[in-house]
Amino acid sequence: MSYMTQMEAARKGIFTKEMEIVLKEESISKKDLMEKMAQGKIVIPANKNHKSLSPKGIGEGLKTKINVNLGVSEDCCDQELELEKVMNSIKLGADAIMDLSTFGDTRGFRRKLADMSPAALGTVPMYDAVAKYGKDIASMTVEDLFKVVEEHCEDGMDFLTIHAGLNLTCVERLQKNNRLTKIVSRGGSILYEWMIKNNKENPFYEHYDRLLDICRKYDVTLSLGDGLRPGSLKDATDAPQIQELIILGELTKAAWEKDVQVMIEGPGHVPLNEIATNMQLEKKLCHGAPFYVLGPIVTDIAPGYDHITSAIGGAIAASNGADFLCYVTPAEHLRLPTAEDVKEGIIASKIAAHVGDIAKGIKGAIDWDHAMSEARGTLNWQKMFDLCIDREKAIEYRRSVIESSKGEACTMCGDLCPIKRCNEIA
């Protein structure tokens, strides 16, 4: 076929094999899918070089998707452990995996992921630039940075987080507005340092057309990063964050002119009462582009439990239009997550996404809940286990007390189980 990207195909009325796969998993019509892809309101991250991909749609009218972050660092460099996390994430139903590796053979690791992962793959090339060229950030050239971007596209990454909106105007806003946590985005802070030390514009902003040409060549979805996302409740929805969001909206329209698919990344730490406003601002300022949020985390005081704080925020965000949730694990702010941390984060994020889908009225979402309620209403334990979002944990809890249970009910109510009594009366 002559088309270059999924967006261009939709605009030309070409129904791709990726669209066909997405359509089978969603309740949207073929017409709506193609129209919203043509408008930029739905994306299908699908790099032409990612041969093992089972594509997913992200955007308006589709089920809320979840992403898993992982990768090695200089302090914890065990690629085999990270590959184990990848496999577990796929089994648990992650829709996408972001490799945030900053040390070692990062390219070899990316290529392994592309060979094995049916989930969409994302990276932040700026991280890899530091790993590739060393820690002297200011000495990296524009050519250095774009070489890394092209390598990630060649390696089959389906979406790239690029903090192209963190330009000199945003830097000025940041310097005029005192923040508690300044910049908490790794990619954003690296670019900020590069800009300040070199006294130059963000290279990804200044040479944005070059970036778009690379993304178009491989049909890589551009995930416009939120370099100034709030890292504390006090900094939420402040001038630097909104200034960057305005720039991201302008960059979105420029990408669409070249048929490049775009997602917008969002906060971050946000008070519960500001989440809906943040969702509305993004949809308005970024013209309905899919919104990809980290959490949001709704309180700053719960290290060790941030999978819960983010699930609360994620459910509210999804119900108000967020399309893609980045999981947060119990290890957030504390350490590289273990395999168990990853599982806890995925389950929490999947719960939030499902809650959001029910609230958004995604067709069929609540049917799962109705089936579980029907099984509970008949004390059909096997069916309940089969319907659980974490089947293994539910079975483990039930089996841990099965010998002390005197009947069909759980050990909380025992013979006073209201469902059991009502069934016997009926």
PDB file of C-alpha atoms in Angstrom, residues 124-362:
ATOM      1  CA  VAL A 124      11.936   8.071  25.887  1.00  0.00           C
ATOM      2  CA  PRO A 125      14.893   8.560  23.522  1.00  0.00           C
ATOM      3  CA  MET A 126      16.323  11.343  25.689  1.00  0.00           C
ATOM      4  CA  TYR A 127      17.007   8.788  28.445  1.00  0.00           C
ATOM      5  CA  ASP A 128      18.871   6.605  26.004  1.00  0.00           C
ATOM      6  CA  ALA A 129      20.882   9.543  24.708  1.00  0.00           C
ATOM      7  CA  VAL A 130      22.329   9.962  28.196  1.00  0.00           C
ATOM      8  CA  ALA A 131      23.129   6.244  28.371  1.00  0.00           C
ATOM      9  CA  LYS A 132      24.636   6.242  24.880  1.00  0.00           C
ATOM     10  CA  TYR A 133      26.726   9.397  25.024  1.00  0.00           C
ATOM     11  CA  GLY A 134      27.518   9.587  28.736  1.00  0.00           C
ATOM     12  CA  LYS A 135      26.373  11.989  31.417  1.00  0.00           C
ATOM     13  CA  ASP A 136      27.770  15.230  29.959  1.00  0.00           C
ATOM     14  CA  ILE A 137      24.366  16.391  28.808  1.00  0.00           C
ATOM     15  CA  ALA A 138      25.401  19.797  27.510  1.00  0.00           C
ATOM     16  CA  SER A 139      27.883  18.297  25.029  1.00  0.00           C
ATOM     17  CA  MET A 140      25.237  16.305  23.150  1.00  0.00           C
ATOM     18  CA  THR A 141      24.562  17.733  19.696  1.00  0.00           C
ATOM     19  CA  VAL A 142      21.321  17.985  17.776  1.00  0.00           C
ATOM     20  CA  GLU A 143      22.632  15.249  15.483  1.00  0.00           C
ATOM     21  CA  ASP A 144      23.334  13.035  18.503  1.00  0.00           C
ATOM     22  CA  LEU A 145      19.763  13.379  19.712  1.00  0.00           C
ATOM     23  CA  PHE A 146      18.124  12.730  16.370  1.00  0.00           C
ATOM     24  CA  LYS A 147      20.358   9.722  15.759  1.00  0.00           C
ATOM     25  CA  VAL A 148      18.959   8.140  18.917  1.00  0.00           C
ATOM     26  CA  VAL A 149      15.373   8.954  17.881  1.00  0.00           C
ATOM     27  CA  GLU A 150      15.887   7.243  14.519  1.00  0.00           C
ATOM     28  CA  GLU A 151      17.455   4.191  16.192  1.00  0.00           C
ATOM     29  CA  HIS A 152      14.407   3.757  18.424  1.00  0.00           C
ATOM     30  CA  CYS A 153      12.147   3.934  15.387  1.00  0.00           C
ATOM     31  CA  GLU A 154      14.302   1.428  13.490  1.00  0.00           C
ATOM     32  CA  ASP A 155      14.125  -0.922  16.494  1.00  0.00           C
ATOM     33  CA  GLY A 156      10.325  -1.123  16.308  1.00  0.00           C
ATOM     34  CA  MET A 157       9.168   1.204  19.070  1.00  0.00           C
ATOM     35  CA  ASP A 158       5.502   2.073  18.505  1.00  0.00           C
ATOM     36  CA  PHE A 159       5.421   5.375  20.373  1.00  0.00           C
ATOM     37  CA  LEU A 160       8.096   7.783  21.527  1.00  0.00           C
ATOM     38  CA  THR A 161       7.828  10.243  24.378  1.00  0.00           C
ATOM     39  CA  ILE A 162       9.428  13.469  23.221  1.00  0.00           C
ATOM     40  CA  HIS A 163       9.264  16.594  25.374  1.00  0.00           C
ATOM     41  CA  ALA A 164       9.038  18.904  22.368  1.00  0.00           C
ATOM     42  CA  GLY A 165       6.736  21.383  24.102  1.00  0.00           C
ATOM     43  CA  LEU A 166       9.252  22.387  26.772  1.00  0.00           C
ATOM     44  CA  ASN A 167      10.488  25.414  24.854  1.00  0.00           C
ATOM     45  CA  LEU A 168      12.094  28.663  26.008  1.00  0.00           C
ATOM     46  CA  THR A 169       8.694  30.237  26.642  1.00  0.00           C
ATOM     47  CA  CYS A 170       7.902  27.410  29.066  1.00  0.00           C
ATOM     48  CA  VAL A 171      11.305  27.811  30.705  1.00  0.00           C
ATOM     49  CA  GLU A 172      10.480  31.478  31.310  1.00  0.00           C
ATOM     50  CA  ARG A 173       7.168  30.515  32.927  1.00  0.00           C
ATOM     51  CA  LEU A 174       8.966  27.974  35.106  1.00  0.00           C
ATOM     52  CA  GLN A 175      11.514  30.520  36.290  1.00  0.00           C
ATOM     53  CA  LYS A 176       8.822  33.098  37.118  1.00  0.00           C
ATOM     54  CA  ASN A 177       6.646  30.641  39.092  1.00  0.00           C
ATOM     55  CA  ASN A 178       8.116  29.129  42.229  1.00  0.00           C
ATOM     56  CA  ARG A 179       7.394  25.410  42.420  1.00  0.00           C
ATOM     57  CA  LEU A 180       7.826  23.039  45.339  1.00  0.00           C
ATOM     58  CA  THR A 181       9.070  20.227  43.130  1.00  0.00           C
ATOM     59  CA  LYS A 182      10.329  22.138  40.084  1.00  0.00           C
ATOM     60  CA  ILE A 183      10.772  19.552  37.248  1.00  0.00           C
ATOM     61  CA  VAL A 184      10.037  15.906  38.081  1.00  0.00           C
ATOM     62  CA  SER A 185      10.098  14.571  34.518  1.00  0.00           C
ATOM     63  CA  ARG A 186      13.443  12.898  33.823  1.00  0.00           C
ATOM     64  CA  GLY A 187      13.244  13.695  30.119  1.00  0.00           C
ATOM     65  CA  GLY A 188      12.107  17.220  30.858  1.00  0.00           C
ATOM     66  CA  SER A 189      14.923  17.860  33.332  1.00  0.00           C
ATOM     67  CA  ILE A 190      17.558  16.554  30.903  1.00  0.00           C
ATOM     68  CA  LEU A 191      16.305  18.841  28.145  1.00  0.00           C
ATOM     69  CA  TYR A 192      16.037  21.759  30.566  1.00  0.00           C
ATOM     70  CA  GLU A 193      19.690  21.298  31.544  1.00  0.00           C
ATOM     71  CA  TRP A 194      20.700  21.067  27.876  1.00  0.00           C
ATOM     72  CA  MET A 195      18.825  24.266  27.048  1.00  0.00           C
ATOM     73  CA  ILE A 196      20.160  26.260  30.004  1.00  0.00           C
ATOM     74  CA  LYS A 197      23.789  25.177  29.614  1.00  0.00           C
ATOM     75  CA  ASN A 198      23.781  25.734  25.858  1.00  0.00           C
ATOM     76  CA  ASN A 199      21.555  28.824  25.933  1.00  0.00           C
ATOM     77  CA  LYS A 200      19.570  27.346  23.042  1.00  0.00           C
ATOM     78  CA  GLU A 201      16.023  26.395  22.148  1.00  0.00           C
ATOM     79  CA  ASN A 202      14.790  22.826  22.728  1.00  0.00           C
ATOM     80  CA  PRO A 203      16.130  20.957  19.659  1.00  0.00           C
ATOM     81  CA  PHE A 204      12.953  18.902  19.352  1.00  0.00           C
ATOM     82  CA  TYR A 205      10.910  22.101  19.241  1.00  0.00           C
ATOM     83  CA  GLU A 206      13.271  23.965  16.941  1.00  0.00           C
ATOM     84  CA  HIS A 207      13.601  21.005  14.541  1.00  0.00           C
ATOM     85  CA  TYR A 208      10.095  19.635  15.018  1.00  0.00           C
ATOM     86  CA  ASP A 209       9.524  19.018  11.306  1.00  0.00           C
ATOM     87  CA  ARG A 210      12.549  16.744  11.262  1.00  0.00           C
ATOM     88  CA  LEU A 211      11.108  14.789  14.175  1.00  0.00           C
ATOM     89  CA  LEU A 212       7.771  14.449  12.366  1.00  0.00           C
ATOM     90  CA  ASP A 213       9.458  13.186   9.207  1.00  0.00           C
ATOM     91  CA  ILE A 214      11.142  10.401  11.179  1.00  0.00           C
ATOM     92  CA  CYS A 215       7.893   9.421  12.930  1.00  0.00           C
ATOM     93  CA  ARG A 216       6.027   9.403   9.634  1.00  0.00           C
ATOM     94  CA  LYS A 217       8.655   7.208   7.985  1.00  0.00           C
ATOM     95  CA  TYR A 218       8.082   4.379  10.493  1.00  0.00           C
ATOM     96  CA  ASP A 219       4.495   5.237  11.490  1.00  0.00           C
ATOM     97  CA  VAL A 220       5.600   5.923  15.043  1.00  0.00           C
ATOM     98  CA  THR A 221       3.040   7.611  17.288  1.00  0.00           C
ATOM     99  CA  LEU A 222       4.409  10.756  18.872  1.00  0.00           C
ATOM    100  CA  SER A 223       3.653  10.890  22.585  1.00  0.00           C
ATOM    101  CA  LEU A 224       4.160  14.552  23.379  1.00  0.00           C
ATOM    102  CA  GLY A 225       5.690  14.531  26.848  1.00  0.00           C
ATOM    103  CA  ASP A 226       4.714  16.734  29.761  1.00  0.00           C
ATOM    104  CA  GLY A 227       8.130  17.920  30.873  1.00  0.00           C
ATOM    105  CA  LEU A 228       6.524  20.322  33.338  1.00  0.00           C
ATOM    106  CA  ARG A 229       3.976  17.953  34.821  1.00  0.00           C
ATOM    107  CA  PRO A 230       3.329  18.671  38.515  1.00  0.00           C
ATOM    108  CA  GLY A 231       5.237  16.535  40.999  1.00  0.00           C
ATOM    109  CA  SER A 232       3.215  17.794  43.958  1.00  0.00           C
ATOM    110  CA  LEU A 233      -0.338  18.892  44.639  1.00  0.00           C
ATOM    111  CA  LYS A 234       0.780  22.500  45.099  1.00  0.00           C
ATOM    112  CA  ASP A 235       2.239  22.644  41.591  1.00  0.00           C
ATOM    113  CA  ALA A 236      -0.831  21.161  39.876  1.00  0.00           C
ATOM    114  CA  THR A 237      -2.547  23.153  37.118  1.00  0.00           C
ATOM    115  CA  ASP A 238      -0.035  25.992  37.450  1.00  0.00           C
ATOM    116  CA  ALA A 239       1.205  28.398  34.774  1.00  0.00           C
ATOM    117  CA  PRO A 240       4.218  26.304  33.617  1.00  0.00           C
ATOM    118  CA  GLN A 241       2.072  23.180  33.197  1.00  0.00           C
ATOM    119  CA  ILE A 242      -0.633  25.011  31.252  1.00  0.00           C
ATOM    120  CA  GLN A 243       1.881  26.948  29.148  1.00  0.00           C
ATOM    121  CA  GLU A 244       3.424  23.675  28.021  1.00  0.00           C
ATOM    122  CA  LEU A 245      -0.027  22.231  27.306  1.00  0.00           C
ATOM    123  CA  ILE A 246      -0.793  25.195  25.024  1.00  0.00           C
ATOM    124  CA  ILE A 247       2.418  24.527  23.092  1.00  0.00           C
ATOM    125  CA  LEU A 248       1.581  20.814  22.879  1.00  0.00           C
ATOM    126  CA  GLY A 249      -1.746  21.727  21.284  1.00  0.00           C
ATOM    127  CA  GLU A 250       0.071  23.698  18.591  1.00  0.00           C
ATOM    128  CA  LEU A 251       2.509  20.828  18.018  1.00  0.00           C
ATOM    129  CA  THR A 252      -0.401  18.407  17.739  1.00  0.00           C
ATOM    130  CA  LYS A 253      -1.902  20.313  14.816  1.00  0.00           C
ATOM    131  CA  ALA A 254       1.496  20.474  13.112  1.00  0.00           C
ATOM    132  CA  ALA A 255       1.876  16.686  13.450  1.00  0.00           C
ATOM    133  CA  TRP A 256      -1.571  16.053  12.014  1.00  0.00           C
ATOM    134  CA  GLU A 257      -0.657  18.127   8.961  1.00  0.00           C
ATOM    135  CA  LYS A 258       1.959  15.436   8.245  1.00  0.00           C
ATOM    136  CA  ASP A 259      -0.395  12.526   9.121  1.00  0.00           C
ATOM    137  CA  VAL A 260       1.609  11.697  12.249  1.00  0.00           C
ATOM    138  CA  GLN A 261      -0.403  10.170  15.090  1.00  0.00           C
ATOM    139  CA  VAL A 262      -0.206  12.007  18.424  1.00  0.00           C
ATOM    140  CA  MET A 263      -0.945  11.353  22.091  1.00  0.00           C
ATOM    141  CA  ILE A 264      -0.611  13.974  24.816  1.00  0.00           C
ATOM    142  CA  GLU A 265       0.977  13.081  28.152  1.00  0.00           C
ATOM    143  CA  GLY A 266      -0.439  14.600  31.311  1.00  0.00           C
ATOM    144  CA  PRO A 267      -0.034  14.847  35.074  1.00  0.00           C
ATOM    145  CA  GLY A 268       1.214  13.799  37.507  1.00  0.00           C
ATOM    146  CA  HIS A 269       0.196  14.867  41.039  1.00  0.00           C
ATOM    147  CA  VAL A 270      -3.257  16.490  40.976  1.00  0.00           C
ATOM    148  CA  PRO A 271      -5.825  17.135  43.739  1.00  0.00           C
ATOM    149  CA  LEU A 272      -8.986  15.115  43.243  1.00  0.00           C
ATOM    150  CA  ASN A 273     -11.094  18.216  42.639  1.00  0.00           C
ATOM    151  CA  GLU A 274      -8.821  19.401  39.786  1.00  0.00           C
ATOM    152  CA  ILE A 275      -8.684  16.175  37.759  1.00  0.00           C
ATOM    153  CA  ALA A 276     -11.804  16.825  35.666  1.00  0.00           C
ATOM    154  CA  THR A 277     -10.546  20.326  34.857  1.00  0.00           C
ATOM    155  CA  ASN A 278      -7.202  18.934  33.703  1.00  0.00           C
ATOM    156  CA  MET A 279      -8.934  16.452  31.405  1.00  0.00           C
ATOM    157  CA  GLN A 280     -11.142  19.160  29.920  1.00  0.00           C
ATOM    158  CA  LEU A 281      -8.206  21.523  29.380  1.00  0.00           C
ATOM    159  CA  GLU A 282      -6.227  18.892  27.514  1.00  0.00           C
ATOM    160  CA  LYS A 283      -9.117  17.910  25.265  1.00  0.00           C
ATOM    161  CA  LYS A 284      -9.819  21.572  24.502  1.00  0.00           C
ATOM    162  CA  LEU A 285      -6.254  22.838  24.051  1.00  0.00           C
ATOM    163  CA  CYS A 286      -5.031  19.717  22.241  1.00  0.00           C
ATOM    164  CA  HIS A 287      -8.044  19.373  19.942  1.00  0.00           C
ATOM    165  CA  GLY A 288      -9.311  16.024  21.224  1.00  0.00           C
ATOM    166  CA  ALA A 289      -6.019  14.130  20.906  1.00  0.00           C
ATOM    167  CA  PRO A 290      -5.838  11.021  23.136  1.00  0.00           C
ATOM    168  CA  PHE A 291      -4.738  11.826  26.686  1.00  0.00           C
ATOM    169  CA  TYR A 292      -2.158   9.654  28.455  1.00  0.00           C
ATOM    170  CA  VAL A 293      -1.900  10.293  32.209  1.00  0.00           C
ATOM    171  CA  LEU A 294       0.474   9.153  34.943  1.00  0.00           C
ATOM    172  CA  GLY A 295      -1.992   8.385  37.720  1.00  0.00           C
ATOM    173  CA  PRO A 296      -2.876  11.113  38.489  1.00  0.00           C
ATOM    174  CA  ILE A 297      -1.621  10.751  42.062  1.00  0.00           C
ATOM    175  CA  VAL A 298      -4.132  12.476  44.345  1.00  0.00           C
ATOM    176  CA  THR A 299      -2.074  12.912  47.521  1.00  0.00           C
ATOM    177  CA  ASP A 300       1.631  13.338  48.202  1.00  0.00           C
ATOM    178  CA  ILE A 301       1.783  11.504  51.552  1.00  0.00           C
ATOM    179  CA  ALA A 302       1.502   7.825  50.608  1.00  0.00           C
ATOM    180  CA  PRO A 303       4.840   6.388  49.392  1.00  0.00           C
ATOM    181  CA  GLY A 304       4.438   2.633  49.406  1.00  0.00           C
ATOM    182  CA  TYR A 305       0.758   2.987  48.497  1.00  0.00           C
ATOM    183  CA  ASP A 306       0.935   5.113  45.371  1.00  0.00           C
ATOM    184  CA  HIS A 307      -0.644   2.335  43.296  1.00  0.00           C
ATOM    185  CA  ILE A 308      -3.761   3.172  45.345  1.00  0.00           C
ATOM    186  CA  THR A 309      -3.451   6.963  45.146  1.00  0.00           C
ATOM    187  CA  SER A 310      -2.959   6.702  41.379  1.00  0.00           C
ATOM    188  CA  ALA A 311      -5.831   4.251  40.920  1.00  0.00           C
ATOM    189  CA  ILE A 312      -8.152   6.728  42.620  1.00  0.00           C
ATOM    190  CA  GLY A 313      -6.931   9.475  40.323  1.00  0.00           C
ATOM    191  CA  GLY A 314      -6.900   7.223  37.282  1.00  0.00           C
ATOM    192  CA  ALA A 315     -10.534   6.231  37.756  1.00  0.00           C
ATOM    193  CA  ILE A 316     -11.570   9.892  37.984  1.00  0.00           C
ATOM    194  CA  ALA A 317      -9.383  10.806  35.007  1.00  0.00           C
ATOM    195  CA  ALA A 318     -10.708   7.985  32.836  1.00  0.00           C
ATOM    196  CA  SER A 319     -14.301   8.808  33.705  1.00  0.00           C
ATOM    197  CA  ASN A 320     -13.607  12.378  32.551  1.00  0.00           C
ATOM    198  CA  GLY A 321     -12.006  11.489  29.236  1.00  0.00           C
ATOM    199  CA  ALA A 322      -8.482  10.158  29.815  1.00  0.00           C
ATOM    200  CA  ASP A 323      -7.779   7.438  27.255  1.00  0.00           C
ATOM    201  CA  PHE A 324      -4.565   5.824  28.484  1.00  0.00           C
ATOM    202  CA  LEU A 325      -3.374   5.271  32.067  1.00  0.00           C
ATOM    203  CA  CYS A 326       0.258   4.799  32.976  1.00  0.00           C
ATOM    204  CA  TYR A 327       0.409   2.449  35.911  1.00  0.00           C
ATOM    205  CA  VAL A 328       2.027   3.431  39.184  1.00  0.00           C
ATOM    206  CA  THR A 329       3.462   0.793  41.520  1.00  0.00           C
ATOM    207  CA  PRO A 330       3.842   0.710  45.322  1.00  0.00           C
ATOM    208  CA  ALA A 331       7.535   1.435  44.684  1.00  0.00           C
ATOM    209  CA  GLU A 332       6.875   4.866  43.106  1.00  0.00           C
ATOM    210  CA  HIS A 333       9.159   7.532  44.603  1.00  0.00           C
ATOM    211  CA  LEU A 334      11.106   4.803  46.459  1.00  0.00           C
ATOM    212  CA  ARG A 335      12.900   2.271  44.212  1.00  0.00           C
ATOM    213  CA  LEU A 336      12.861   0.297  40.980  1.00  0.00           C
ATOM    214  CA  PRO A 337       9.745  -1.908  41.206  1.00  0.00           C
ATOM    215  CA  THR A 338       9.986  -5.649  41.797  1.00  0.00           C
ATOM    216  CA  ALA A 339       7.944  -8.196  39.862  1.00  0.00           C
ATOM    217  CA  GLU A 340       5.328  -8.152  42.641  1.00  0.00           C
ATOM    218  CA  ASP A 341       5.254  -4.337  42.601  1.00  0.00           C
ATOM    219  CA  VAL A 342       4.621  -4.465  38.856  1.00  0.00           C
ATOM    220  CA  LYS A 343       1.695  -6.844  39.352  1.00  0.00           C
ATOM    221  CA  GLU A 344       0.156  -4.641  42.053  1.00  0.00           C
ATOM    222  CA  GLY A 345       0.505  -1.613  39.806  1.00  0.00           C
ATOM    223  CA  ILE A 346      -1.054  -3.330  36.803  1.00  0.00           C
ATOM    224  CA  ILE A 347      -4.054  -4.635  38.742  1.00  0.00           C
ATOM    225  CA  ALA A 348      -4.685  -1.242  40.342  1.00  0.00           C
ATOM    226  CA  SER A 349      -4.461   0.482  36.964  1.00  0.00           C
ATOM    227  CA  LYS A 350      -6.732  -2.056  35.280  1.00  0.00           C
ATOM    228  CA  ILE A 351      -9.338  -1.533  37.998  1.00  0.00           C
ATOM    229  CA  ALA A 352      -9.145   2.230  37.466  1.00  0.00           C
ATOM    230  CA  ALA A 353      -9.475   1.833  33.691  1.00  0.00           C
ATOM    231  CA  HIS A 354     -12.506  -0.440  34.056  1.00  0.00           C
ATOM    232  CA  VAL A 355     -14.172   1.925  36.527  1.00  0.00           C
ATOM    233  CA  GLY A 356     -13.614   4.730  34.044  1.00  0.00           C
ATOM    234  CA  ASP A 357     -15.096   2.703  31.188  1.00  0.00           C
ATOM    235  CA  ILE A 358     -18.276   2.075  33.174  1.00  0.00           C
ATOM    236  CA  ALA A 359     -18.593   5.781  33.914  1.00  0.00           C
ATOM    237  CA  LYS A 360     -17.935   6.698  30.266  1.00  0.00           C
ATOM    238  CA  GLY A 361     -20.632   4.278  29.148  1.00  0.00           C
ATOM    239  CA  ILE A 362     -18.337   2.105  27.043  1.00  0.00           C
TER     240      ILE A 362
END
